[in-house]
mmCIF file of C-alpha atoms in Angstrom:
data_model
loop_
_atom_site.group_PDB
_atom_site.id
_atom_site.type_symbol
_atom_site.label_atom_id
_atom_site.label_comp_id
_atom_site.label_asym_id
_atom_site.label_seq_id
_atom_site.Cartn_x
_atom_site.Cartn_y
_atom_site.Cartn_z
ATOM 1 C CA ASP U 22 51.272 -41.496 -39.670
ATOM 2 C CA THR U 23 49.413 -42.442 -36.997
ATOM 3 C CA GLY U 24 49.367 -46.117 -37.273
ATOM 4 C CA VAL U 25 46.395 -48.832 -37.087
ATOM 5 C CA SER U 26 43.811 -47.728 -34.685
ATOM 6 C CA GLN U 27 40.755 -49.876 -33.501
ATOM 7 C CA ASN U 28 38.208 -48.555 -32.047
ATOM 8 C CA PRO U 29 36.764 -49.815 -29.309
ATOM 9 C CA ARG U 30 39.204 -50.487 -27.610
ATOM 10 C CA HIS U 31 36.605 -52.301 -24.866
ATOM 11 C CA LYS U 32 33.604 -54.005 -25.379
ATOM 12 C CA ILE U 33 31.404 -55.328 -22.893
ATOM 13 C CA THR U 34 27.887 -57.183 -23.917
ATOM 14 C CA LYS U 35 25.736 -59.843 -23.019
ATOM 15 C CA ARG U 36 25.722 -62.927 -24.764
ATOM 16 C CA GLY U 37 23.044 -62.817 -27.690
ATOM 17 C CA GLN U 38 23.469 -59.388 -28.591
ATOM 18 C CA ASN U 39 25.790 -58.300 -31.972
ATOM 19 C CA VAL U 40 28.811 -56.429 -31.676
ATOM 20 C CA THR U 41 30.786 -54.560 -34.383
ATOM 21 C CA PHE U 42 34.327 -53.396 -33.949
ATOM 22 C CA ARG U 43 36.101 -51.135 -36.684
ATOM 23 C CA CYS U 44 39.456 -51.013 -38.212
ATOM 24 C CA ASP U 45 41.346 -47.907 -39.714
ATOM 25 C CA PRO U 46 44.760 -48.904 -41.485
ATOM 26 C CA ILE U 47 47.662 -46.953 -41.855
ATOM 27 C CA SER U 48 46.360 -45.319 -44.854
ATOM 28 C CA GLU U 49 48.702 -46.088 -47.571
ATOM 29 C CA HIS U 50 48.209 -49.842 -46.713
ATOM 30 C CA ASN U 51 45.901 -51.745 -49.127
ATOM 31 C CA ARG U 52 45.617 -55.004 -47.068
ATOM 32 C CA LEU U 53 44.237 -55.515 -44.041
ATOM 33 C CA TYR U 54 43.966 -58.710 -41.921
ATOM 34 C CA TRP U 55 41.954 -59.641 -38.545
ATOM 35 C CA TYR U 56 42.898 -61.802 -35.961
ATOM 36 C CA ARG U 57 41.398 -63.638 -32.839
ATOM 37 C CA GLN U 58 44.227 -63.659 -29.885
ATOM 38 C CA THR U 59 42.756 -65.961 -26.457
ATOM 39 C CA LEU U 60 44.161 -65.561 -23.247
ATOM 40 C CA GLY U 61 48.139 -67.371 -23.782
ATOM 41 C CA GLN U 62 47.504 -68.115 -26.959
ATOM 42 C CA GLY U 63 49.280 -66.484 -30.152
ATOM 43 C CA PRO U 64 46.659 -64.675 -32.609
ATOM 44 C CA GLU U 65 44.343 -66.134 -35.101
ATOM 45 C CA PHE U 66 43.850 -65.214 -38.385
ATOM 46 C CA LEU U 67 40.162 -64.607 -39.368
ATOM 47 C CA THR U 68 40.423 -62.991 -42.666
ATOM 48 C CA TYR U 69 41.773 -60.184 -44.549
ATOM 49 C CA PHE U 70 41.374 -58.164 -47.696
ATOM 50 C CA GLN U 71 43.302 -56.488 -50.133
ATOM 51 C CA ASN U 72 41.479 -53.680 -51.224
ATOM 52 C CA GLU U 73 37.575 -53.822 -50.605
ATOM 53 C CA ALA U 74 38.252 -57.476 -51.950
ATOM 54 C CA GLN U 75 37.567 -60.102 -48.866
ATOM 55 C CA LEU U 76 40.513 -62.855 -50.437
ATOM 56 C CA GLU U 77 40.272 -65.614 -47.493
ATOM 57 C CA LYS U 78 38.446 -66.426 -44.730
ATOM 58 C CA SER U 79 39.525 -68.942 -42.011
ATOM 59 C CA ARG U 80 37.846 -71.753 -41.050
ATOM 60 C CA LEU U 81 36.789 -70.111 -37.274
ATOM 61 C CA LEU U 82 35.188 -67.453 -39.047
ATOM 62 C CA SER U 83 31.862 -69.267 -38.474
ATOM 63 C CA ASP U 84 28.493 -67.318 -40.674
ATOM 64 C CA ARG U 85 27.910 -65.414 -36.962
ATOM 65 C CA PHE U 86 30.639 -63.409 -38.432
ATOM 66 C CA SER U 87 31.161 -61.034 -41.074
ATOM 67 C CA ALA U 88 33.812 -58.507 -42.268
ATOM 68 C CA GLU U 89 33.487 -55.653 -44.355
ATOM 69 C CA ARG U 90 35.978 -53.106 -45.832
ATOM 70 C CA PRO U 91 33.298 -51.052 -48.493
ATOM 71 C CA LYS U 92 35.810 -48.341 -49.795
ATOM 72 C CA GLY U 93 38.902 -50.229 -49.319
ATOM 73 C CA SER U 94 39.525 -47.605 -45.828
ATOM 74 C CA PHE U 95 38.522 -48.768 -42.909
ATOM 75 C CA SER U 96 36.932 -51.854 -42.109
ATOM 76 C CA THR U 97 34.606 -53.414 -39.704
ATOM 77 C CA LEU U 98 34.072 -57.217 -38.004
ATOM 78 C CA GLU U 99 30.437 -58.056 -37.266
ATOM 79 C CA ILE U 100 29.564 -60.587 -34.354
ATOM 80 C CA GLN U 101 26.126 -61.902 -34.254
ATOM 81 C CA ARG U 102 24.381 -63.339 -31.358
ATOM 82 C CA THR U 103 27.932 -63.668 -29.296
ATOM 83 C CA GLU U 104 28.363 -66.423 -27.338
ATOM 84 C CA GLN U 105 31.005 -67.019 -24.649
ATOM 85 C CA GLY U 106 33.744 -68.768 -26.652
ATOM 86 C CA ASP U 107 33.696 -64.901 -28.662
ATOM 87 C CA SER U 108 35.362 -63.932 -26.108
ATOM 88 C CA ALA U 109 38.858 -62.341 -26.865
ATOM 89 C CA MET U 110 41.164 -59.923 -28.438
ATOM 90 C CA TYR U 111 40.388 -58.796 -31.914
ATOM 91 C CA LEU U 112 43.345 -57.440 -33.348
ATOM 92 C CA CYS U 113 43.270 -55.702 -36.876
ATOM 93 C CA ALA U 114 46.559 -55.212 -38.940
ATOM 94 C CA SER U 115 47.714 -53.609 -42.304
ATOM 95 C CA SER U 116 50.378 -53.871 -44.513
ATOM 96 C CA THR U 117 50.894 -52.697 -48.361
ATOM 97 C CA SER U 118 52.238 -54.173 -51.635
ATOM 98 C CA SER U 119 54.869 -53.240 -53.919
ATOM 99 C CA GLY U 120 54.333 -54.442 -57.140
ATOM 100 C CA SER U 121 53.825 -58.080 -57.891
ATOM 101 C CA ILE U 122 55.913 -59.206 -54.194
ATOM 102 C CA PRO U 123 53.861 -58.234 -50.741
ATOM 103 C CA LEU U 124 55.772 -56.454 -47.761
ATOM 104 C CA ASP U 125 55.238 -59.091 -45.507
ATOM 105 C CA THR U 126 55.094 -56.590 -42.342
ATOM 106 C CA GLN U 127 52.292 -56.584 -41.304
ATOM 107 C CA TYR U 128 51.718 -53.474 -38.436
ATOM 108 C CA PHE U 129 48.849 -54.097 -35.603
ATOM 109 C CA GLY U 130 46.609 -51.893 -33.974
ATOM 110 C CA PRO U 131 45.971 -51.867 -29.700
ATOM 111 C CA GLY U 132 43.461 -54.531 -29.999
ATOM 112 C CA THR U 133 39.702 -54.905 -29.226
ATOM 113 C CA ARG U 134 38.717 -56.900 -26.385
ATOM 114 C CA LEU U 135 35.779 -58.138 -26.269
ATOM 115 C CA THR U 136 33.742 -59.711 -23.037
ATOM 116 C CA VAL U 137 30.686 -61.742 -23.719
ATOM 117 C CA LEU U 138 28.619 -62.702 -20.122
ATOM 118 C CA SER A 18 45.549 -73.884 -35.705
ATOM 119 C CA GLN A 19 49.135 -72.681 -34.662
ATOM 120 C CA GLN A 20 51.616 -73.310 -36.743
ATOM 121 C CA GLY A 21 54.708 -73.237 -34.445
ATOM 122 C CA GLU A 22 55.765 -74.314 -31.291
ATOM 123 C CA GLU A 23 58.648 -71.674 -29.023
ATOM 124 C CA ASP A 24 60.406 -72.824 -26.934
ATOM 125 C CA PRO A 25 60.461 -72.366 -23.786
ATOM 126 C CA GLN A 26 57.163 -70.485 -22.546
ATOM 127 C CA ALA A 27 58.340 -68.880 -20.311
ATOM 128 C CA LEU A 28 61.800 -67.644 -19.669
ATOM 129 C CA SER A 29 62.651 -65.046 -16.311
ATOM 130 C CA ILE A 30 66.728 -63.182 -16.861
ATOM 131 C CA GLN A 31 68.397 -60.599 -15.206
ATOM 132 C CA GLU A 32 69.095 -57.115 -16.889
ATOM 133 C CA GLY A 33 72.526 -57.250 -18.673
ATOM 134 C CA GLU A 34 71.835 -60.720 -19.881
ATOM 135 C CA ASN A 35 71.258 -62.279 -23.050
ATOM 136 C CA ALA A 36 67.851 -64.590 -24.166
ATOM 137 C CA THR A 37 67.280 -67.093 -26.909
ATOM 138 C CA MET A 38 63.719 -68.088 -28.285
ATOM 139 C CA ASN A 39 63.287 -71.152 -30.648
ATOM 140 C CA CYS A 40 60.715 -71.331 -32.812
ATOM 141 C CA SER A 41 59.861 -74.600 -34.635
ATOM 142 C CA TYR A 42 57.071 -74.600 -37.641
ATOM 143 C CA LYS A 43 55.506 -77.702 -39.874
ATOM 144 C CA THR A 44 54.772 -75.849 -43.310
ATOM 145 C CA SER A 45 56.865 -74.642 -46.032
ATOM 146 C CA ILE A 46 57.466 -71.016 -45.539
ATOM 147 C CA ASN A 47 58.242 -67.562 -48.079
ATOM 148 C CA ASN A 48 59.031 -65.706 -44.347
ATOM 149 C CA LEU A 49 59.473 -65.944 -40.362
ATOM 150 C CA GLN A 50 58.819 -63.013 -38.496
ATOM 151 C CA TRP A 51 59.081 -62.012 -34.387
ATOM 152 C CA TYR A 52 57.213 -59.616 -33.075
ATOM 153 C CA ARG A 53 56.426 -58.335 -29.821
ATOM 154 C CA GLN A 54 53.404 -57.719 -27.516
ATOM 155 C CA ASN A 55 53.363 -56.029 -23.983
ATOM 156 C CA SER A 56 50.950 -57.355 -21.436
ATOM 157 C CA GLY A 57 47.456 -56.353 -23.427
ATOM 158 C CA ARG A 58 48.122 -54.411 -26.048
ATOM 159 C CA GLY A 59 48.498 -54.809 -29.891
ATOM 160 C CA LEU A 60 51.916 -56.240 -31.574
ATOM 161 C CA VAL A 61 54.939 -54.544 -32.619
ATOM 162 C CA HIS A 62 56.823 -56.552 -35.266
ATOM 163 C CA LEU A 63 60.459 -57.021 -34.386
ATOM 164 C CA ILE A 64 61.863 -58.483 -37.882
ATOM 165 C CA LEU A 65 61.566 -60.699 -40.946
ATOM 166 C CA ILE A 66 63.633 -63.143 -42.036
ATOM 167 C CA ARG A 67 62.896 -64.524 -45.598
ATOM 168 C CA SER A 68 63.250 -68.750 -46.122
ATOM 169 C CA ASN A 69 66.479 -68.056 -48.094
ATOM 170 C CA GLU A 70 68.111 -66.144 -45.638
ATOM 171 C CA ARG A 71 69.828 -67.654 -42.443
ATOM 172 C CA GLU A 72 70.932 -64.780 -39.771
ATOM 173 C CA LYS A 73 69.144 -61.750 -40.185
ATOM 174 C CA HIS A 74 70.780 -58.423 -37.515
ATOM 175 C CA SER A 75 68.430 -55.526 -35.720
ATOM 176 C CA GLY A 76 69.829 -53.719 -32.986
ATOM 177 C CA ARG A 77 70.212 -55.686 -30.421
ATOM 178 C CA LEU A 78 68.038 -59.172 -32.023
ATOM 179 C CA ARG A 79 69.355 -61.678 -33.710
ATOM 180 C CA VAL A 80 67.786 -63.719 -35.659
ATOM 181 C CA THR A 81 68.274 -67.224 -37.483
ATOM 182 C CA LEU A 82 66.500 -69.563 -39.205
ATOM 183 C CA ASP A 83 67.130 -72.976 -40.806
ATOM 184 C CA THR A 84 64.539 -74.040 -43.137
ATOM 185 C CA SER A 85 65.959 -77.801 -43.484
ATOM 186 C CA LYS A 86 65.155 -78.210 -39.414
ATOM 187 C CA LYS A 87 62.097 -76.143 -39.757
ATOM 188 C CA SER A 88 62.953 -73.959 -36.628
ATOM 189 C CA SER A 89 63.958 -70.247 -35.346
ATOM 190 C CA SER A 90 65.772 -68.694 -33.001
ATOM 191 C CA LEU A 91 65.848 -64.645 -31.767
ATOM 192 C CA LEU A 92 68.487 -63.904 -29.711
ATOM 193 C CA ILE A 93 68.098 -60.646 -27.575
ATOM 194 C CA THR A 94 71.596 -59.293 -26.414
ATOM 195 C CA ALA A 95 72.140 -57.208 -23.141
ATOM 196 C CA SER A 96 68.636 -57.578 -22.209
ATOM 197 C CA ARG A 97 66.872 -54.951 -20.435
ATOM 198 C CA ALA A 98 63.629 -54.469 -17.800
ATOM 199 C CA ALA A 99 61.568 -52.700 -21.106
ATOM 200 C CA ASP A 100 61.986 -55.920 -23.210
ATOM 201 C CA THR A 101 59.983 -58.078 -20.267
ATOM 202 C CA ALA A 102 57.406 -58.241 -22.831
ATOM 203 C CA SER A 103 55.990 -61.975 -24.670
ATOM 204 C CA TYR A 104 57.518 -62.733 -28.147
ATOM 205 C CA PHE A 105 55.817 -64.524 -30.548
ATOM 206 C CA CYS A 106 57.256 -66.043 -34.466
ATOM 207 C CA ALA A 107 55.205 -66.085 -36.876
ATOM 208 C CA THR A 108 55.155 -67.748 -40.275
ATOM 209 C CA GLY A 109 54.385 -66.017 -43.781
ATOM 210 C CA VAL A 110 54.205 -68.838 -46.678
ATOM 211 C CA GLY A 111 53.935 -68.058 -50.220
ATOM 212 C CA GLY A 112 51.537 -68.428 -53.507
ATOM 213 C CA GLY A 113 48.066 -67.686 -54.209
ATOM 214 C CA THR A 114 45.483 -65.487 -51.940
ATOM 215 C CA SER A 115 47.871 -66.476 -49.053
ATOM 216 C CA TYR A 116 50.284 -64.829 -49.496
ATOM 217 C CA GLY A 117 50.907 -62.318 -46.422
ATOM 218 C CA LYS A 118 48.236 -63.808 -44.108
ATOM 219 C CA LEU A 119 51.043 -64.760 -40.680
ATOM 220 C CA THR A 120 50.649 -67.794 -38.671
ATOM 221 C CA PHE A 121 51.734 -66.963 -35.060
ATOM 222 C CA GLY A 122 53.483 -69.433 -32.220
ATOM 223 C CA GLN A 123 52.287 -69.679 -29.065
ATOM 224 C CA GLY A 124 54.829 -67.182 -27.546
ATOM 225 C CA THR A 125 57.870 -66.989 -25.073
ATOM 226 C CA ILE A 126 56.996 -64.758 -21.663
ATOM 227 C CA LEU A 127 59.672 -62.857 -21.369
ATOM 228 C CA THR A 128 60.390 -61.716 -17.877
ATOM 229 C CA VAL A 129 63.900 -59.219 -17.632
ATOM 230 C CA HIS A 130 64.716 -58.452 -13.697
ATOM 231 C CA PRO A 131 66.218 -55.201 -13.128
#
């Protein structure tokens, strides 16, 4: 168990470019979450998956954002036509459910810091 | 949107002192969790308390939950310089597909001076 990993750790891009981030959850965890955190604020929920199904998306997730988890393992978050307001830390977390009651503890990765110039 | 507010926004204490942080939230919850974040890094889970619990301990941490007041407090006893970090409360709501989704407060920045 090596924890949640995220790549890249830092990304600098120019406005209008597309970027893609990857998250590898803890191997036995079936739930995967994406959050966005701006400076001085707490993380804000973006979306989450149970296995490969995307179960909920925040209104923060505009049509420029898309997330996938094709095989129920790793996930990618893509931002198209980046804007300066997209600059933030993008955090991924995973958790596991046991029976009908999910375990609520989420394990976070180190995050990907995006800077849009 | 942020679910809760944390108080104080910043706290500065000496090593060995106790640190108390408070969190208030707005809607009914299934559980409340506290996380720590060191500067520029990911969050580390500290403790979870369910809505039917009133107090929970873990090492030097003590969490209380008052659902009637929609508030929680985190007490760190005998603080150490290594406790310097931002602390966030996060609420989880039950039911439907939102089960497991967390809503975070804005955090308390704790500085422990050696």
